XYZ file of C-alpha atoms in Angstrom:
683
model
C 0.108 -0.045 -0.005
C 2.465 2.261 1.006
C 4.709 1.816 -2.438
C 0.778 2.529 -4.630
C 0.838 5.348 -1.876
C 4.203 6.587 -3.344
C 3.375 5.769 -7.368
C -0.084 7.434 -7.336
C 2.170 10.585 -5.579
C 4.945 10.653 -8.128
C 2.014 10.490 -11.208
C -0.069 13.254 -9.337
C 2.953 15.196 -9.273
C 4.092 14.535 -12.221
C 0.930 15.267 -14.137
C 1.034 18.900 -12.311
C 4.144 19.653 -12.994
C 2.760 18.705 -17.215
C -0.072 20.785 -16.961
C 1.167 23.913 -15.136
C 4.031 23.674 -18.262
C 1.050 24.256 -20.219
C -1.164 26.275 -18.243
C 1.832 29.320 -17.121
C 2.868 30.691 -20.915
C -0.976 31.529 -20.607
C -1.587 32.808 -17.667
C 1.095 35.109 -18.066
C 0.062 36.175 -22.021
C -2.858 36.650 -19.662
C -1.039 38.927 -17.266
C 0.306 41.017 -19.704
C -3.183 42.102 -21.012
C -4.219 42.644 -16.984
C -0.750 44.875 -16.473
C -1.973 46.865 -19.289
C -5.580 46.984 -18.083
C -4.453 48.279 -14.057
C -2.045 50.819 -16.467
C -4.891 52.270 -18.431
C -5.727 55.876 -16.150
C -1.626 56.691 -17.289
C -2.702 56.192 -20.985
C -5.743 57.683 -20.898
C -5.313 60.986 -23.187
C -6.017 64.072 -21.260
C -3.239 62.506 -18.533
C -0.760 61.835 -20.986
C -1.025 65.503 -22.952
C -0.854 67.366 -19.416
C 1.883 65.145 -18.894
C 3.612 66.487 -22.459
C 2.743 69.976 -22.275
C 4.583 70.103 -18.495
C 8.148 68.107 -19.990
C 7.412 70.891 -22.569
C 7.136 73.433 -19.432
C 10.439 72.386 -17.627
C 12.627 70.346 -20.466
C 12.363 71.941 -24.028
C 11.991 74.345 -26.156
C 11.104 75.383 -30.467
C 13.474 75.302 -33.109
C 12.327 77.146 -36.095
C 12.811 75.507 -39.125
C 16.225 76.605 -40.766
C 18.170 77.170 -37.909
C 21.641 76.129 -38.211
C 22.942 73.185 -36.635
C 24.788 74.637 -34.021
C 21.652 76.315 -32.376
C 19.162 73.708 -33.377
C 18.867 72.791 -29.154
C 16.206 71.621 -28.251
C 16.606 71.624 -24.534
C 15.775 74.240 -22.213
C 18.769 74.430 -19.535
C 18.479 76.286 -16.051
C 16.074 76.855 -13.144
C 12.918 78.482 -15.584
C 9.739 77.266 -17.518
C 9.384 78.616 -20.659
C 6.867 80.877 -18.784
C 9.720 82.115 -17.213
C 8.336 80.589 -13.847
C 11.073 78.819 -11.704
C 10.625 75.128 -12.007
C 9.785 74.427 -8.434
C 6.636 76.061 -8.966
C 5.259 72.750 -11.023
C 8.243 70.143 -9.847
C 8.115 68.696 -5.937
C 11.626 67.719 -4.159
C 9.283 63.906 -3.997
C 9.001 64.090 -7.833
C 13.249 63.854 -8.137
C 12.680 60.500 -6.073
C 9.798 58.494 -6.756
C 6.859 59.210 -8.387
C 3.301 57.354 -8.822
C 4.345 55.681 -11.925
C 6.945 53.775 -10.919
C 5.125 52.831 -7.899
C 2.784 51.810 -10.088
C 4.703 49.453 -12.776
C 6.446 47.946 -10.524
C 3.391 46.951 -8.794
C 1.899 45.633 -11.882
C 5.181 43.833 -12.062
C 4.664 41.618 -8.964
C 1.018 41.328 -10.614
C 2.273 39.690 -13.512
C 4.054 37.208 -10.673
C 1.667 35.865 -9.035
C -0.008 35.054 -12.210
C 2.502 33.339 -13.627
C 2.526 31.501 -10.381
C -1.483 30.443 -10.574
C -0.920 27.361 -12.624
C 0.950 26.156 -9.645
C -2.461 25.368 -7.895
C -2.302 22.089 -9.586
C 0.484 20.585 -7.728
C 0.466 19.641 -4.173
C 1.441 22.950 -3.599
C -1.224 24.832 -3.362
C -0.075 27.441 -0.452
C 1.483 29.206 -3.058
C -0.923 29.763 -4.857
C -3.043 30.799 -2.280
C 0.034 32.622 -0.810
C 0.215 34.478 -5.000
C -3.638 35.184 -4.478
C -3.006 37.511 -1.519
C 0.055 38.814 -2.982
C -2.131 39.852 -5.775
C -4.968 41.326 -3.745
C -2.822 42.938 -1.300
C -1.049 44.748 -5.044
C -4.403 46.171 -5.697
C -5.059 47.723 -2.588
C -1.213 49.605 -3.195
C -2.425 50.775 -6.612
C -4.866 52.592 -5.453
C -3.881 56.424 -5.157
C -2.177 57.080 -1.761
C -4.140 60.385 -1.046
C -1.592 60.985 1.559
C 1.505 61.248 -0.630
C -0.387 63.246 -3.063
C -1.280 66.079 -0.185
C 2.120 65.967 0.529
C 3.181 66.584 -2.916
C 0.853 69.557 -3.035
C 1.970 71.163 0.001
C 5.734 70.833 -0.902
C 4.360 72.997 -4.337
C 2.110 75.157 -2.884
C 4.469 76.122 -0.407
C 7.161 77.168 -2.863
C 9.542 78.424 -0.017
C 12.991 78.099 -2.802
C 15.595 79.929 -3.363
C 13.547 79.689 -7.051
C 10.621 80.670 -6.053
C 12.213 83.932 -4.311
C 14.388 84.696 -7.343
C 10.368 84.782 -9.659
C 9.773 87.608 -6.595
C 13.190 89.465 -6.510
C 13.875 88.963 -9.632
C 11.022 90.553 -11.423
C 9.158 87.767 -12.520
C 7.832 86.847 -15.896
C 9.896 90.207 -16.861
C 13.042 89.426 -15.855
C 13.065 85.777 -16.110
C 11.904 86.107 -19.960
C 14.922 88.157 -21.072
C 17.251 85.011 -21.893
C 14.331 83.551 -23.631
C 14.163 86.365 -25.537
C 17.533 86.453 -26.376
C 17.789 82.786 -27.587
C 14.858 83.496 -29.931
C 16.400 86.440 -31.444
C 19.637 84.284 -31.679
C 18.120 82.051 -33.768
C 16.447 85.058 -35.767
C 19.598 86.746 -36.648
C 21.806 83.487 -37.670
C 19.037 82.479 -39.986
C 19.107 85.575 -41.885
C 22.794 85.783 -41.913
C 23.722 84.330 -44.689
C 27.684 84.360 -44.057
C 30.261 81.559 -44.156
C 29.750 79.197 -40.640
C 33.244 78.172 -39.226
C 33.309 75.457 -36.501
C 35.713 75.898 -33.434
C 34.822 72.781 -31.658
C 32.069 70.093 -29.854
C 30.563 71.661 -26.663
C 30.921 69.377 -24.072
C 27.659 70.473 -21.279
C 29.420 71.752 -18.650
C 27.597 75.255 -18.428
C 24.486 73.864 -19.436
C 25.080 71.542 -16.598
C 25.854 74.405 -14.453
C 21.939 76.117 -15.416
C 23.458 78.411 -17.301
C 20.575 79.425 -19.721
C 22.303 80.526 -23.327
C 24.546 77.210 -23.090
C 24.620 74.843 -25.207
C 23.585 71.072 -24.808
C 26.536 68.510 -25.022
C 27.418 67.539 -28.419
C 26.423 70.447 -30.086
C 29.334 72.706 -32.632
C 30.345 75.502 -31.252
C 30.792 77.887 -34.533
C 30.646 81.476 -35.447
C 29.677 83.066 -38.881
C 32.323 85.049 -40.920
C 29.551 88.274 -39.851
C 30.382 86.864 -35.648
C 33.678 86.615 -36.734
C 33.672 90.296 -37.842
C 33.412 91.155 -34.159
C 37.029 89.575 -33.707
C 38.394 86.469 -31.962
C 40.392 86.202 -28.936
C 42.858 83.085 -28.657
C 44.540 82.512 -25.569
C 46.926 80.019 -24.666
C 50.376 79.192 -23.121
C 53.543 77.270 -24.478
C 52.614 74.249 -25.869
C 48.359 73.912 -25.375
C 47.559 73.861 -29.099
C 45.936 77.331 -29.940
C 48.217 76.875 -33.443
C 47.088 73.414 -33.789
C 43.789 73.317 -32.386
C 42.091 76.965 -33.267
C 43.964 78.528 -35.630
C 45.216 76.123 -38.502
C 41.932 74.835 -38.556
C 40.209 77.876 -39.500
C 43.017 78.942 -41.870
C 41.739 75.810 -43.076
C 38.462 76.547 -43.246
C 38.471 79.951 -44.979
C 40.836 78.916 -47.663
C 38.573 76.321 -48.263
C 36.089 79.591 -49.305
C 35.773 82.070 -52.189
C 35.463 85.291 -51.358
C 37.159 85.607 -48.817
C 40.902 87.347 -48.808
C 42.931 85.852 -46.006
C 46.451 87.387 -43.671
C 48.408 85.337 -41.826
C 51.339 86.156 -39.929
C 52.522 84.837 -36.967
C 55.026 86.718 -34.761
C 57.528 84.569 -33.809
C 57.096 81.075 -35.740
C 55.990 79.833 -39.004
C 52.773 79.559 -39.296
C 52.166 81.014 -42.438
C 54.487 78.312 -44.206
C 52.732 76.164 -42.984
C 49.064 77.307 -43.984
C 50.330 77.720 -47.431
C 50.667 73.866 -47.624
C 46.626 73.666 -47.174
C 45.598 77.233 -48.660
C 45.131 77.310 -52.197
C 47.011 80.118 -54.409
C 48.587 81.255 -50.782
C 51.369 84.037 -51.977
C 54.009 83.733 -48.829
C 56.017 87.175 -48.502
C 59.585 86.133 -47.004
C 62.340 88.492 -47.144
C 64.507 86.179 -48.293
C 61.886 85.360 -51.406
C 60.382 89.189 -52.131
C 60.801 92.296 -51.927
C 58.730 94.626 -50.863
C 58.900 98.134 -49.739
C 57.823 98.480 -45.516
C 56.588 102.820 -45.991
C 54.537 101.751 -48.866
C 50.911 102.968 -48.931
C 51.767 104.467 -45.453
C 51.143 107.928 -43.780
C 54.557 109.473 -41.991
C 52.680 109.728 -38.616
C 51.751 105.837 -38.986
C 55.595 105.432 -40.031
C 56.775 106.882 -36.732
C 54.076 105.045 -34.458
C 54.309 101.629 -35.477
C 58.014 101.729 -35.247
C 57.589 103.412 -31.605
C 55.538 101.073 -30.664
C 57.614 98.222 -30.948
C 61.178 99.584 -30.929
C 60.559 101.543 -28.370
C 62.083 101.045 -24.647
C 59.338 100.717 -21.942
C 61.544 102.265 -19.706
C 60.061 105.560 -18.055
C 62.878 107.307 -18.493
C 63.847 106.916 -21.915
C 60.216 108.097 -22.699
C 61.805 111.899 -23.667
C 64.192 110.226 -26.592
C 61.870 107.817 -27.807
C 59.069 110.630 -28.427
C 62.130 112.955 -29.916
C 63.089 110.275 -32.111
C 59.792 109.375 -33.268
C 59.299 113.028 -34.106
C 61.945 113.397 -36.081
C 61.316 110.374 -38.080
C 57.549 111.088 -38.787
C 59.129 114.809 -40.081
C 61.887 113.156 -42.020
C 59.245 111.164 -43.319
C 57.141 114.395 -44.534
C 59.942 115.731 -46.744
C 61.164 111.908 -48.104
C 57.676 111.398 -48.983
C 57.909 114.555 -50.975
C 61.398 114.210 -52.586
C 59.504 110.893 -54.001
C 61.725 108.065 -55.913
C 64.192 106.145 -54.148
C 64.091 108.685 -51.197
C 61.077 107.378 -50.182
C 61.852 104.458 -48.418
C 63.120 103.554 -44.960
C 66.473 104.046 -45.329
C 65.530 107.480 -47.144
C 64.175 108.854 -44.346
C 66.676 107.789 -41.722
C 69.660 109.482 -44.135
C 67.171 112.530 -44.274
C 66.557 112.497 -40.444
C 70.827 111.863 -39.710
C 72.210 114.526 -41.886
C 69.268 117.199 -42.504
C 67.035 117.861 -45.895
C 69.118 119.763 -48.365
C 67.653 123.434 -49.648
C 66.599 121.832 -52.483
C 64.245 119.201 -51.048
C 62.918 122.250 -48.359
C 62.352 124.363 -51.694
C 59.880 121.543 -53.275
C 57.507 121.527 -50.035
C 54.554 123.275 -50.465
C 54.052 125.970 -47.353
C 50.063 125.822 -48.042
C 50.296 122.241 -47.369
C 50.759 122.176 -43.014
C 52.458 118.513 -42.381
C 55.072 120.156 -45.113
C 55.428 123.269 -43.479
C 55.479 121.892 -40.029
C 58.473 119.387 -41.207
C 60.361 122.673 -42.800
C 59.726 124.774 -39.218
C 61.110 121.530 -37.391
C 64.395 121.551 -39.793
C 64.547 125.433 -39.746
C 64.057 126.350 -36.476
C 63.564 123.780 -33.359
C 66.357 121.161 -34.798
C 69.199 123.472 -34.781
C 68.835 124.778 -31.379
C 68.136 122.167 -29.767
C 71.632 121.120 -27.337
C 74.503 119.000 -29.598
C 74.382 116.257 -26.102
C 70.453 116.062 -26.514
C 70.758 115.890 -30.165
C 72.724 113.105 -30.514
C 70.788 111.791 -28.014
C 67.682 111.395 -29.678
C 69.500 110.591 -33.329
C 71.114 108.049 -31.696
C 67.976 106.676 -30.476
C 66.784 107.095 -33.107
C 69.601 105.055 -34.924
C 69.440 102.134 -32.714
C 65.484 101.588 -34.204
C 67.207 101.967 -37.852
C 69.972 99.704 -37.617
C 67.431 96.747 -35.819
C 65.622 96.791 -38.545
C 68.561 96.348 -41.364
C 70.331 94.721 -38.674
C 70.061 90.945 -41.308
C 70.822 91.402 -45.305
C 67.478 90.668 -46.468
C 65.474 93.151 -44.545
C 68.293 96.044 -44.894
C 66.842 95.450 -48.433
C 63.175 96.016 -48.246
C 64.193 99.141 -45.972
C 65.934 100.180 -49.091
C 62.650 99.715 -51.341
C 60.775 102.258 -52.310
C 57.266 102.760 -52.321
C 56.369 101.673 -55.175
C 59.012 98.623 -56.020
C 57.557 96.006 -54.544
C 57.048 92.490 -56.045
C 54.414 91.665 -53.561
C 51.039 93.502 -52.332
C 49.500 92.911 -49.445
C 46.698 95.284 -50.437
C 45.456 91.859 -52.923
C 43.733 90.453 -49.671
C 41.280 92.796 -49.916
C 40.232 91.595 -53.199
C 40.181 87.818 -52.174
C 43.737 87.083 -52.034
C 45.729 85.007 -49.726
C 48.735 86.203 -48.389
C 51.649 84.727 -45.750
C 53.882 86.934 -44.343
C 56.677 85.172 -42.826
C 59.827 86.700 -40.830
C 59.981 83.996 -38.512
C 61.870 85.612 -34.876
C 64.748 82.824 -35.044
C 65.791 84.491 -38.589
C 65.102 87.837 -37.999
C 64.638 88.655 -34.522
C 63.350 92.343 -33.432
C 63.894 93.693 -37.081
C 61.201 91.019 -38.498
C 58.401 91.326 -35.695
C 58.849 95.684 -36.817
C 58.634 94.677 -40.524
C 55.223 92.839 -39.940
C 54.284 95.574 -37.949
C 54.801 97.497 -40.558
C 53.391 95.434 -43.127
C 49.764 95.158 -41.094
C 49.952 99.359 -40.401
C 50.323 98.931 -44.377
C 46.713 96.818 -44.353
C 45.137 98.442 -41.950
C 45.750 101.847 -43.989
C 44.184 99.824 -47.010
C 40.757 98.860 -45.403
C 40.464 102.369 -43.463
C 40.140 103.621 -47.168
C 36.862 101.984 -47.300
C 35.461 103.979 -44.518
C 35.999 107.353 -47.349
C 35.672 105.199 -50.504
C 33.543 102.002 -49.708
C 34.049 98.935 -51.107
C 35.189 99.296 -54.463
C 34.109 96.617 -57.714
C 36.368 92.830 -57.057
C 37.093 93.872 -52.864
C 35.804 90.986 -50.356
C 35.428 90.634 -46.416
C 38.889 90.360 -45.356
C 40.174 87.653 -42.354
C 43.724 88.617 -40.562
C 45.355 85.723 -38.432
C 47.769 86.092 -35.610
C 49.561 84.098 -33.860
C 51.560 85.595 -30.893
C 49.867 88.518 -32.241
C 51.725 90.483 -29.004
C 54.524 90.578 -30.472
C 53.442 92.808 -33.476
C 50.547 94.845 -30.978
C 50.752 98.301 -31.981
C 48.493 101.100 -30.083
C 46.811 101.349 -33.832
C 45.403 97.825 -33.648
C 42.485 99.587 -31.259
C 41.906 101.947 -33.135
C 41.023 99.753 -36.382
C 39.752 97.205 -34.152
C 36.588 99.313 -33.320
C 35.587 100.382 -36.606
C 36.937 97.193 -38.421
C 33.157 95.356 -38.836
C 32.019 97.937 -40.672
C 34.772 97.903 -42.958
C 34.229 94.054 -43.423
C 37.785 93.127 -41.630
C 37.787 89.928 -39.298
C 40.652 89.974 -36.605
C 42.169 86.428 -35.147
C 44.461 86.697 -32.269
C 46.174 84.491 -30.863
C 48.641 85.436 -27.610
C 50.148 83.309 -25.042
C 48.961 85.388 -22.037
C 46.941 88.891 -20.988
C 50.527 90.158 -19.286
C 52.185 89.767 -23.183
C 49.630 92.288 -24.712
C 50.220 94.516 -21.437
C 53.752 94.118 -21.285
C 53.171 95.376 -25.070
C 50.680 98.131 -25.025
C 50.609 98.972 -21.454
C 48.075 98.414 -19.318
C 45.206 100.474 -19.928
C 45.573 100.391 -23.807
C 45.821 96.550 -23.655
C 42.227 96.110 -21.254
C 40.647 98.813 -24.078
C 42.431 95.893 -27.183
C 41.302 93.336 -25.222
C 37.649 94.311 -24.909
C 37.186 95.059 -28.438
C 37.454 91.032 -29.292
C 33.716 90.054 -29.338
C 34.896 85.686 -28.432
C 37.417 84.795 -26.917
C 38.435 80.794 -26.744
C 41.151 80.305 -23.980
C 42.898 77.274 -23.652
C 45.671 76.049 -21.010
C 48.311 78.045 -19.743
C 49.481 79.214 -15.930
C 48.562 83.105 -16.233
C 46.299 84.244 -12.930
C 45.386 87.137 -15.211
C 44.417 85.236 -18.212
C 42.191 83.097 -15.854
C 40.578 86.116 -14.416
C 39.808 88.097 -18.032
C 38.294 84.928 -19.580
C 36.066 84.041 -16.250
C 35.366 87.936 -16.152
C 33.857 87.608 -19.752
C 31.816 84.300 -19.593
C 30.163 86.826 -16.569
C 27.682 85.730 -14.251
C 24.349 85.076 -13.640
C 21.321 85.878 -11.173
C 20.438 82.542 -9.547
C 19.902 80.398 -6.943
C 23.184 78.630 -5.286
C 23.325 75.790 -2.412
C 26.207 77.445 -0.943
C 26.501 74.400 1.848
C 24.980 71.159 2.620
C 25.733 70.745 6.044
C 27.450 66.916 7.338
C 28.714 66.211 4.172
C 32.697 66.956 5.205
C 31.494 65.148 7.893
C 30.311 62.164 7.032
C 32.790 61.759 4.275
C 35.880 62.160 6.294
C 34.086 59.674 9.046
C 34.522 57.251 5.573
C 37.668 58.053 4.728
C 39.240 57.500 8.021
C 37.560 53.781 8.190
C 38.884 53.255 5.184
C 42.069 53.294 7.248
C 40.590 51.934 9.711
C 37.280 50.704 11.879
C 34.701 48.699 10.703
C 34.940 49.933 6.805
C 38.488 48.817 6.302
C 37.375 45.482 8.269
C 34.554 44.715 6.258
C 37.005 44.197 2.953
C 37.987 40.528 4.022
C 35.199 40.007 7.536
C 32.098 38.923 6.071
C 30.511 40.027 9.584
C 32.095 43.222 9.395
C 30.689 43.628 6.154
C 27.068 42.218 7.063
C 26.805 44.763 9.756
C 28.662 47.688 8.330
C 28.477 51.023 10.184
C 29.941 54.124 9.945
C 30.849 55.747 13.734
C 27.291 56.813 15.088
C 25.929 57.399 11.342
C 24.576 54.469 11.067
C 24.145 51.927 8.376
C 25.011 52.533 4.518
C 21.898 53.459 4.281
C 21.896 56.085 6.456
C 24.896 57.824 5.181
C 23.369 57.772 1.552
C 20.233 59.683 3.098
C 22.693 62.426 4.835
C 24.420 63.107 1.593
C 21.430 63.028 -0.360
C 20.297 67.270 -0.410
C 16.589 66.140 -1.333
C 16.879 64.937 1.679
C 18.469 67.904 3.394
C 16.118 70.031 1.543
C 13.147 68.618 3.522
C 14.709 68.560 6.706
C 15.034 72.353 6.042
C 12.403 72.524 4.969
C 10.561 71.226 8.103
C 12.462 73.910 10.183
C 15.479 71.143 11.613
C 18.816 71.549 12.320
C 21.871 71.007 9.615
C 19.657 72.048 6.536
C 21.543 72.657 3.282
C 22.197 77.299 2.835
C 20.915 78.520 -0.184
C 20.907 82.085 -1.351
C 19.473 84.594 -4.133
C 22.439 86.181 -5.859
C 24.590 87.115 -8.915
C 26.434 84.395 -9.064
C 29.548 83.509 -11.721
C 29.416 80.599 -13.572
C 32.580 79.597 -13.498
C 36.054 80.809 -11.017
C 39.407 81.911 -12.487
C 40.884 79.585 -9.715
C 39.176 76.191 -11.656
C 39.835 77.706 -14.693
C 42.997 75.475 -15.373
C 40.641 72.127 -14.201
C 38.256 72.649 -17.143
C 40.582 72.785 -19.270
C 43.245 70.158 -18.383
C 42.447 67.316 -20.970
C 44.672 67.697 -23.682
C 42.611 69.895 -27.059
C 39.700 71.474 -24.401
C 39.011 75.329 -24.351
C 37.041 77.841 -22.279
C 34.738 79.437 -25.238
C 32.585 82.225 -24.943
C 31.614 83.475 -28.426
C 29.421 85.844 -29.829
C 27.035 84.153 -31.654
C 24.395 86.034 -34.005
C 25.027 89.049 -30.618
C 24.430 86.722 -28.021
C 27.220 85.228 -26.104
C 27.170 81.301 -26.136
C 29.352 79.874 -23.239
C 30.879 76.389 -23.168
C 34.147 73.822 -22.543
C 34.299 72.711 -26.278
C 36.628 69.913 -27.528
C 38.968 71.556 -30.495
C 39.482 69.354 -33.289
C 43.282 70.305 -33.883
C 45.194 69.934 -37.580
C 48.688 68.194 -36.469
C 49.303 66.447 -40.369
C 49.580 69.313 -42.764
C 49.126 68.086 -45.863
C 49.697 70.434 -49.060
C 47.583 70.741 -51.945
C 47.985 68.205 -54.996
């Protein structure tokens, strides 16, 4: 009988298992539709539309058709809704930790599991079926809306004692909050109207967006400037080896070289950028003292010649100012008379000859007393110059001689100094009609003379551009882009003057320098400050200059926004965790299962308590209840980045901090550059 019982039991169990295997798939299939039925309220049309509207107000913005790719950003950053209200007006703190939808989804998962277990009732394990049905019933109750949770959420929203709500009131409510939104809308509209070519500088990494900057791009979008934007000029900073040449200047020149109808001039105050660019810019003419002949003063007024040479070669010692000013005056008056003489005399060498020996009576006889400039020069040489004390006069001539011999110390540049106006075999002004010019006078070969020669040729370009103010754009003329590496080496006081009006004259300047200190050393602090403010866009790579970091972070600016200054308790908890990595239960838990099972951190409790203690939302909830150890927040104008963190933000190679004036609105972020290291010449 016992044997029969066991056999029958085994037969019954086997039959039950077979039936279970057949019934379970059908039950799970039915459970799928049960889950969908349980969740049907969330799929109702009204609820779905309300949810989509909330997401749009909080996260999205419209992108009009025709928006350039770099501005086609559908995501909204910051703490404001589309209508200018703070996000805290519609999103409660509890929403960020758990949602009813998540709870319902979890519950329905277990409903499906219990339904799948129901066929086990065909087996001797009937208790399983009873337990499954009980779980199912309990979960049905759990799926019902929780009035207490709903009430708590509504109270959180109604309270709105957050800094966001205060900002909305103090900042002028939606009228203030809508300014950045209006700026973004105007930016897109302006960019659509702008039909000039777009130049890509890199890819946004999304740091500023993560910090809530409403004007920042989302991660992955291009960072770009149109040619029209570039007319507000671009400053590139970066220390030696930072990659500013490979990461910014070469890619820009490569893009500009591929465009028709744009003149391009490339200079390098120290290195060989023009020669590198010539490898991939088709049709570029290289002006090199070793192989070209060009007049250093052609197209320049006497005052421009004197001012440029003085700015580059004058002593920075204040005690020499008298002799520098006097030597510049002597140079200017000699240039006026050399221009009257014309021919071979109107060269840098001819000007020096007149300044050293004085003008001949025949030359003075050629001057026009009715011309104020010529009359002033004649008066100087006839009346003022002879009456200067011999020792002083000798000091002035010695200063001018030092300038001239510096320029002509190399045979190649002596030939340039002797070349009169009109006898050049290259014309820098060809860039005004779409020509591509590279000026190569590297410091390792020509020293200070190369700097001075390039500064004079730059002044020639500025003089030709300035003529557009009176004559306008003549037939065949094009916009011009001037790219200067180590710009501080050839910067003069005239640069600030021309940059201020260059946009209307179709001239864009891209100036690269290592540090702000280099510009200040060349121009002086006051003139350098004026010069730097004229650059509408800045791209800053890694360097070790505190002043450069301060300048860049100041350009990025600040925003009126709520900030969380501190979260009390976090340093204490973290310090305890760090300390116990070397001793205590945390250290023991690495190898002792019992210690790991009962892991505690001092008096802070278990790991769950650690997580709660550093959870800002948990601390925020405590602060709302008036408990101690609440997070400290404030509402103020706060910088988007600090100068002290500049180096860390761009510590990764080939990244830079960029603040660009794009379609007349700032656009800022850390960007990943696309450097050009391998130079491939045109086939």
